[in-house]
Amino acid sequence: MHIEKEKLIEMYRTMVRIREFEERVSKEFAAGNIPGFVHIYTGEEAVATGVCANLRKDDYITSTHRGHGHLIAKGGRTDLMMAELYGRRTGYCRGKGGSMHIADTELGILGANGIVGGGINIAGGAALSAQMRGTNQAVVCFLGDGASNRGTFHEGVNMAACWNLPVVYVIENNLYAEKTRITDTARVTNLADRATAYGIPDVTVDGNDVTAVYEAIHEAISRARQGKGPTLVECKTYRWHGHFEGDRQTYKPKEEAEAWKKKDPVPAFRKKLIETGVFTQADAERIHQMIADEIENAVKFARESPLPAPEETLEDVYA
Ligand SMILES: Cc1ncc(C[n+]2csc(CCOP(=O)(O)OP(=O)(O)O)c2C)c(N)n1
Ligand SMILES: [Mg+2]
């Protein structure tokens, strides 16, 4: 499949933006600057990027507790995200939501979600609304391997299949749900095989290969827009950090983590773009510098922003 040069470069920029944002959040969290909980997406950048590069601004996504990559890939602003993580009034939720509640309805981001599998039926609802309004919008529902074991998955995917809803389910199979390996909680090798039970197509793809993800989703999104119903896509990838920051990861075999680090999606894509003449090493370095500056400014913006005032506590709590 041919992908325009500009699109490829935009995808690279997005992957670098996610990586830099996440590694900086990890550092800021370790330094005690970020309250609450954060779940880092490093290692999985090719999934969010390859998926969202297919979406229009008015398409919807539902995200997870590990949502920063999805939000950035759908166009979320890193300064507003960083301010939210810092608990500042200038953040996406005016500093009262934190990592797991960031949303931007203008960009079709229907929210990160602290409930595992919580996005599945929100995605179905958004897809039903798009279908009833005849807008040709598509919905992507990101979920983890662990979430695919929840009852909401069965109910939500089955209903979307029966109603031909324009939704694409993207399982990010990073091998673990907290500290539990997926092989201990599922007997199928490919989680996407579960699609058979709902009578919808399935695709299993290398989640560290951004163009492979892009192509798989391209097909699934066009099916959704044509009224042909949902697709279940499984992206096989790996979570580099702990489940949450501070998790010592004693349950992961060292060789496993090392093998996956060799499959780092960011340098692999850079190498491919240089070898195929899409950009040069110098272009790649310029992108890294631009993103490094952006993230530095995001941290500065967050630090210089005020905390919400106590009297704002009950504002925006109910819609
Ligand atoms: C309904 C529900 N059950 C349990 C939890 C606790 N919990 C938070 S994340 C998580 C694991 C999720 O694993 P997975 O879906 O594979 O996503 P990943 O963290 O690997 O991205 C669990 C069990 C929760 N937040 N919500
Ligand atoms: Mg997982």
Short mmCIF file of C-alpha atoms and ligand atoms in Angstrom, two decimals:
data_model
loop_
_atom_site.label_atom_id
_atom_site.label_comp_id
_atom_site.label_asym_id
_atom_site.label_seq_id
_atom_site.Cartn_x
_atom_site.Cartn_y
_atom_site.Cartn_z
CA MET A 1 0.00 0.00 0.00
CA HIS A 2 1.32 3.45 -0.90
CA ILE A 3 1.48 5.93 1.98
CA GLU A 4 2.21 9.58 1.13
CA LYS A 5 5.61 10.90 2.19
CA GLU A 6 4.05 13.67 4.29
CA LYS A 7 1.91 11.13 6.12
CA LEU A 8 4.96 8.95 6.88
CA ILE A 9 6.87 11.91 8.30
CA GLU A 10 3.85 12.98 10.35
CA MET A 11 3.68 9.44 11.75
CA TYR A 12 7.34 9.53 12.69
CA ARG A 13 6.84 12.90 14.42
CA THR A 14 3.91 11.46 16.39
CA MET A 15 5.90 8.43 17.52
CA VAL A 16 8.76 10.64 18.72
CA ARG A 17 6.29 12.96 20.45
CA ILE A 18 4.74 10.06 22.36
CA ARG A 19 8.14 8.61 23.32
CA GLU A 20 9.51 11.96 24.53
CA PHE A 21 6.34 12.83 26.40
CA GLU A 22 6.21 9.48 28.16
CA GLU A 23 9.87 9.36 29.12
CA ARG A 24 9.60 12.88 30.51
CA VAL A 25 6.45 12.03 32.46
CA SER A 26 8.28 9.04 33.92
CA LYS A 27 11.12 11.33 35.09
CA GLU A 28 8.78 14.00 36.45
CA PHE A 29 6.80 11.35 38.31
CA ALA A 30 9.97 9.87 39.84
CA ALA A 31 10.98 13.37 40.95
CA GLY A 32 7.67 13.73 42.80
CA ASN A 33 6.30 16.45 40.53
CA ILE A 34 3.24 14.54 39.34
CA PRO A 35 0.60 13.39 41.84
CA GLY A 36 -1.58 10.29 41.49
CA PHE A 37 -0.93 7.43 39.12
CA VAL A 38 0.58 7.27 35.64
CA HIS A 39 0.77 4.34 33.21
CA ILE A 40 3.44 4.74 30.57
CA TYR A 41 2.98 3.81 26.90
CA THR A 42 6.67 3.58 25.87
CA GLY A 43 7.24 0.67 23.45
CA GLU A 44 3.69 0.76 22.09
CA GLU A 45 3.94 4.01 20.07
CA ALA A 46 3.45 2.34 16.69
CA VAL A 47 -0.05 1.20 17.66
CA ALA A 48 -1.64 4.55 18.55
CA THR A 49 0.22 6.25 15.71
CA GLY A 50 -0.62 3.76 12.97
CA VAL A 51 -4.25 3.67 14.08
CA CYS A 52 -4.92 7.40 14.45
CA ALA A 53 -3.11 8.31 11.20
CA ASN A 54 -6.23 6.87 9.52
CA LEU A 55 -8.70 9.04 11.39
CA ARG A 56 -10.41 12.31 10.57
CA LYS A 57 -10.64 15.02 13.20
CA ASP A 58 -14.35 14.26 13.70
CA ASP A 59 -13.81 10.51 14.17
CA TYR A 60 -13.93 9.28 17.75
CA ILE A 61 -11.59 7.30 19.94
CA THR A 62 -12.05 5.80 23.36
CA SER A 63 -8.90 5.30 25.36
CA THR A 64 -7.67 3.44 28.44
CA HIS A 65 -5.74 4.02 31.67
CA ARG A 66 -2.59 3.89 29.47
CA GLY A 67 -3.94 6.65 27.29
CA HIS A 68 -1.27 9.33 26.70
CA GLY A 69 -0.18 7.81 23.37
CA HIS A 70 -3.74 7.59 22.06
CA LEU A 71 -4.46 11.21 22.98
CA ILE A 72 -1.28 12.53 21.39
CA ALA A 73 -1.85 10.49 18.22
CA LYS A 74 -5.41 11.89 17.90
CA GLY A 75 -4.01 15.42 18.12
CA GLY A 76 -4.10 16.11 21.87
CA ARG A 77 -1.86 18.98 23.01
CA THR A 78 1.16 18.00 25.08
CA ASP A 79 1.17 21.27 27.08
CA LEU A 80 -2.46 20.83 28.21
CA MET A 81 -1.78 17.16 28.97
CA MET A 82 1.35 17.90 30.99
CA ALA A 83 -0.48 20.63 32.93
CA GLU A 84 -3.26 18.14 33.71
CA LEU A 85 -0.73 15.56 34.97
CA TYR A 86 0.76 18.29 37.15
CA GLY A 87 -2.74 18.98 38.52
CA ARG A 88 -2.76 22.55 37.21
CA ARG A 89 -5.74 24.72 36.36
CA THR A 90 -4.58 25.09 32.73
CA GLY A 91 -4.81 21.33 32.13
CA TYR A 92 -7.39 19.48 30.05
CA CYS A 93 -9.63 18.86 33.09
CA ARG A 94 -8.61 22.07 34.88
CA GLY A 95 -6.24 20.00 36.98
CA LYS A 96 -8.92 17.87 38.60
CA GLY A 97 -8.87 14.76 36.42
CA GLY A 98 -5.26 13.68 36.00
CA SER A 99 -3.87 11.12 33.59
CA MET A 100 -6.88 8.79 33.46
CA HIS A 101 -9.59 11.38 32.72
CA ILE A 102 -8.14 13.45 29.90
CA ALA A 103 -10.66 14.09 27.11
CA ASP A 104 -11.00 16.54 24.22
CA THR A 105 -14.37 16.29 22.52
CA GLU A 106 -13.32 18.83 19.83
CA LEU A 107 -10.78 16.23 18.69
CA GLY A 108 -13.14 13.27 19.12
CA ILE A 109 -11.22 12.05 22.17
CA LEU A 110 -13.98 10.60 24.35
CA GLY A 111 -11.67 10.11 27.27
CA ALA A 112 -8.98 8.09 28.92
CA ASN A 113 -10.60 5.68 31.36
CA GLY A 114 -9.69 4.28 34.75
CA ILE A 115 -12.13 1.39 34.32
CA VAL A 116 -10.55 -1.49 32.42
CA GLY A 117 -12.81 -2.12 29.40
CA GLY A 118 -14.74 1.07 30.23
CA GLY A 119 -14.34 2.45 26.71
CA ILE A 120 -15.91 -0.53 24.96
CA ASN A 121 -19.53 0.47 25.38
CA ILE A 122 -18.82 4.18 25.10
CA ALA A 123 -17.37 3.38 21.66
CA GLY A 124 -20.50 1.41 20.79
CA GLY A 125 -22.67 4.36 21.81
CA ALA A 126 -20.62 6.84 19.81
CA ALA A 127 -20.76 4.52 16.79
CA LEU A 128 -24.54 4.16 17.12
CA SER A 129 -24.85 7.95 17.26
CA ALA A 130 -22.70 8.33 14.10
CA GLN A 131 -24.79 5.68 12.35
CA MET A 132 -28.10 7.34 13.31
CA ARG A 133 -26.87 10.79 12.29
CA GLY A 134 -25.48 9.40 9.00
CA THR A 135 -22.20 11.26 9.42
CA ASN A 136 -19.84 8.61 8.06
CA GLN A 137 -17.70 9.00 11.20
CA ALA A 138 -15.77 6.01 12.50
CA VAL A 139 -14.91 5.07 16.07
CA VAL A 140 -11.77 3.38 17.35
CA CYS A 141 -11.90 1.62 20.69
CA PHE A 142 -8.46 1.00 22.21
CA LEU A 143 -8.33 -1.75 24.81
CA GLY A 144 -5.75 -3.99 26.45
CA ASP A 145 -5.30 -7.75 26.34
CA GLY A 146 -6.59 -7.82 29.91
CA ALA A 147 -9.70 -5.81 28.96
CA SER A 148 -10.50 -8.35 26.25
CA ASN A 149 -11.26 -10.82 29.06
CA ARG A 150 -14.01 -8.64 30.51
CA GLY A 151 -17.74 -9.25 30.08
CA THR A 152 -18.21 -5.78 28.57
CA PHE A 153 -16.03 -6.91 25.68
CA HIS A 154 -18.33 -9.81 24.82
CA GLU A 155 -21.49 -7.75 25.19
CA GLY A 156 -20.17 -4.66 23.45
CA VAL A 157 -18.57 -6.37 20.46
CA ASN A 158 -21.51 -8.69 19.95
CA MET A 159 -24.00 -5.84 19.92
CA ALA A 160 -21.84 -3.72 17.59
CA ALA A 161 -21.60 -6.72 15.24
CA CYS A 162 -25.38 -7.25 15.22
CA TRP A 163 -26.03 -3.57 14.55
CA ASN A 164 -23.22 -3.14 11.99
CA LEU A 165 -21.79 -0.26 13.98
CA PRO A 166 -18.85 1.71 12.52
CA VAL A 167 -16.33 0.78 15.19
CA VAL A 168 -12.87 -0.75 15.10
CA TYR A 169 -11.69 -2.53 18.24
CA VAL A 170 -7.94 -2.36 18.69
CA ILE A 171 -6.54 -4.78 21.24
CA GLU A 172 -3.10 -3.68 22.37
CA ASN A 173 -1.68 -7.03 23.38
CA ASN A 174 1.37 -6.05 25.44
CA LEU A 175 1.40 -9.50 27.10
CA TYR A 176 0.45 -8.31 30.58
CA ALA A 177 -2.53 -7.10 32.56
CA GLU A 178 -0.86 -5.59 35.62
CA LYS A 179 1.39 -8.50 36.66
CA THR A 180 -0.56 -11.32 35.01
CA ARG A 181 0.61 -12.78 31.75
CA ILE A 182 -2.05 -13.13 29.05
CA THR A 183 -1.02 -16.79 28.53
CA ASP A 184 -2.33 -17.48 32.05
CA THR A 185 -5.72 -15.94 31.31
CA ALA A 186 -6.47 -16.85 27.69
CA ARG A 187 -6.18 -20.12 25.76
CA VAL A 188 -6.17 -18.55 22.29
CA THR A 189 -2.82 -17.55 20.77
CA ASN A 190 -4.33 -14.65 18.85
CA LEU A 191 -6.88 -12.66 20.83
CA ALA A 192 -8.33 -11.42 17.54
CA ASP A 193 -9.54 -14.99 16.91
CA ARG A 194 -12.36 -14.16 19.30
CA ALA A 195 -13.93 -12.21 16.40
CA THR A 196 -15.20 -15.52 15.00
CA ALA A 197 -17.61 -15.73 17.92
CA TYR A 198 -19.20 -12.44 16.86
CA GLY A 199 -19.15 -13.04 13.11
CA ILE A 200 -16.84 -10.14 12.31
CA PRO A 201 -13.43 -10.00 10.58
CA ASP A 202 -10.23 -10.23 12.57
CA VAL A 203 -6.71 -9.08 11.89
CA THR A 204 -3.55 -9.79 13.88
CA VAL A 205 -0.69 -7.43 13.21
CA ASP A 206 2.84 -6.65 14.42
CA GLY A 207 2.10 -3.74 16.74
CA ASN A 208 5.69 -2.52 16.57
CA ASP A 209 5.45 -1.94 12.81
CA VAL A 210 3.67 1.36 12.31
CA THR A 211 2.99 0.92 8.58
CA ALA A 212 1.59 -2.59 9.14
CA VAL A 213 -0.76 -1.15 11.78
CA TYR A 214 -1.69 1.72 9.45
CA GLU A 215 -2.62 -0.68 6.66
CA ALA A 216 -4.65 -3.03 8.83
CA ILE A 217 -6.63 -0.14 10.28
CA HIS A 218 -7.06 1.51 6.88
CA GLU A 219 -9.03 -1.50 5.71
CA ALA A 220 -11.02 -1.77 8.94
CA ILE A 221 -11.94 1.93 8.90
CA SER A 222 -13.07 1.81 5.30
CA ARG A 223 -15.30 -1.17 6.14
CA ALA A 224 -16.74 0.82 9.04
CA ARG A 225 -17.44 3.86 6.86
CA GLN A 226 -19.12 1.69 4.23
CA GLY A 227 -21.59 0.40 6.81
CA LYS A 228 -20.03 -3.07 6.89
CA GLY A 229 -19.68 -3.13 10.66
CA PRO A 230 -16.90 -3.67 13.17
CA THR A 231 -13.48 -5.31 12.87
CA LEU A 232 -11.35 -6.73 15.67
CA VAL A 233 -7.67 -5.89 15.29
CA GLU A 234 -5.00 -7.24 17.60
CA CYS A 235 -1.65 -5.45 17.72
CA LYS A 236 1.13 -7.48 19.32
CA THR A 237 3.47 -5.23 21.25
CA TYR A 238 5.24 -4.83 24.59
CA ARG A 239 5.03 -2.55 27.60
CA TRP A 240 8.55 -1.33 28.45
CA HIS A 241 7.73 0.23 31.81
CA GLY A 242 5.98 -1.30 34.77
CA HIS A 243 2.21 -1.46 34.94
CA PHE A 244 2.38 1.83 36.82
CA GLU A 245 5.42 3.97 37.61
CA GLY A 246 7.12 2.44 40.64
CA ASP A 247 6.24 -1.16 39.70
CA ARG A 248 9.53 -3.11 40.00
CA GLN A 249 8.51 -5.63 37.32
CA THR A 250 9.94 -8.68 39.08
CA TYR A 251 7.43 -10.83 37.18
CA LYS A 252 8.95 -10.13 33.73
CA PRO A 253 11.74 -12.40 32.45
CA LYS A 254 14.83 -10.27 31.69
CA GLU A 255 15.43 -11.94 28.31
CA GLU A 256 11.86 -11.19 27.27
CA ALA A 257 12.20 -7.48 28.02
CA GLU A 258 15.59 -7.32 26.28
CA ALA A 259 14.30 -9.10 23.17
CA TRP A 260 11.42 -6.64 22.85
CA LYS A 261 13.69 -3.63 23.36
CA LYS A 262 15.59 -4.77 20.28
CA LYS A 263 12.30 -4.39 18.41
CA ASP A 264 11.99 -0.71 19.45
CA PRO A 265 9.43 0.72 16.99
CA VAL A 266 10.91 4.23 16.84
CA PRO A 267 14.45 3.58 15.48
CA ALA A 268 13.06 0.78 13.29
CA PHE A 269 10.74 3.25 11.55
CA ARG A 270 13.48 5.90 11.33
CA LYS A 271 15.79 3.38 9.63
CA LYS A 272 13.07 2.41 7.16
CA LEU A 273 12.33 6.06 6.28
CA ILE A 274 16.01 6.83 5.74
CA GLU A 275 16.60 3.70 3.66
CA THR A 276 13.61 4.41 1.43
CA GLY A 277 14.65 8.05 0.95
CA VAL A 278 11.65 9.57 2.72
CA PHE A 279 13.92 11.70 4.89
CA THR A 280 17.57 11.98 5.91
CA GLN A 281 19.28 11.43 9.25
CA ALA A 282 19.52 15.22 9.55
CA ASP A 283 15.74 15.57 9.03
CA ALA A 284 15.17 12.98 11.75
CA GLU A 285 17.44 14.87 14.12
CA ARG A 286 15.57 18.10 13.43
CA ILE A 287 12.31 16.35 14.33
CA HIS A 288 13.81 15.08 17.60
CA GLN A 289 15.01 18.57 18.49
CA MET A 290 11.65 20.14 17.67
CA ILE A 291 9.83 17.61 19.85
CA ALA A 292 12.37 17.94 22.68
CA ASP A 293 11.72 21.71 22.68
CA GLU A 294 7.95 21.14 22.62
CA ILE A 295 8.09 18.83 25.66
CA GLU A 296 10.43 21.18 27.53
CA ASN A 297 7.92 23.98 26.93
CA ALA A 298 5.06 21.74 28.05
CA VAL A 299 6.82 21.11 31.37
CA LYS A 300 7.56 24.82 31.75
CA PHE A 301 3.91 25.65 31.01
CA ALA A 302 2.77 23.10 33.60
CA ARG A 303 5.20 24.32 36.27
CA GLU A 304 4.28 27.96 35.78
CA SER A 305 0.53 27.31 35.85
CA PRO A 306 -1.48 27.78 39.06
CA LEU A 307 -3.13 24.97 40.99
CA PRO A 308 -6.95 25.06 40.96
CA ALA A 309 -8.40 27.13 43.81
CA PRO A 310 -10.23 25.24 46.61
CA GLU A 311 -13.50 26.98 45.69
CA GLU A 312 -13.31 25.43 42.17
CA THR A 313 -13.50 21.92 43.62
CA LEU A 314 -17.15 21.30 42.75
CA GLU A 315 -17.10 23.06 39.35
CA ASP A 316 -17.41 20.85 36.25
CA VAL A 317 -18.25 17.81 38.35
CA TYR A 318 -21.66 17.28 36.73
CA ALA A 319 -22.55 17.93 33.08
C1 LIG B 1 -12.92 -2.96 35.98
C2 LIG B 1 -11.53 -2.88 36.49
N1 LIG B 1 -10.92 -3.98 37.00
C3 LIG B 1 -9.65 -3.91 37.46
C4 LIG B 1 -8.95 -2.72 37.43
C5 LIG B 1 -7.50 -2.66 37.91
N2 LIG B 1 -6.63 -2.63 36.73
C6 LIG B 1 -6.15 -1.46 36.25
S1 LIG B 1 -5.22 -1.67 34.86
C7 LIG B 1 -5.43 -3.34 34.92
C8 LIG B 1 -4.79 -4.22 33.89
C9 LIG B 1 -5.24 -3.90 32.50
O1 LIG B 1 -4.51 -4.67 31.59
P1 LIG B 1 -4.68 -4.48 30.06
O2 LIG B 1 -6.11 -4.36 29.70
O3 LIG B 1 -3.90 -5.54 29.38
O4 LIG B 1 -4.02 -3.03 29.77
P2 LIG B 1 -2.47 -2.58 29.90
O5 LIG B 1 -2.29 -2.06 31.29
O6 LIG B 1 -1.62 -3.75 29.63
O7 LIG B 1 -2.32 -1.51 28.89
C10 LIG B 1 -6.23 -3.70 36.00
C11 LIG B 1 -6.60 -5.11 36.32
C12 LIG B 1 -9.61 -1.59 36.91
N3 LIG B 1 -9.01 -0.40 36.82
N4 LIG B 1 -10.89 -1.70 36.42
MG MG B 2 -1.96 -5.50 28.66
#
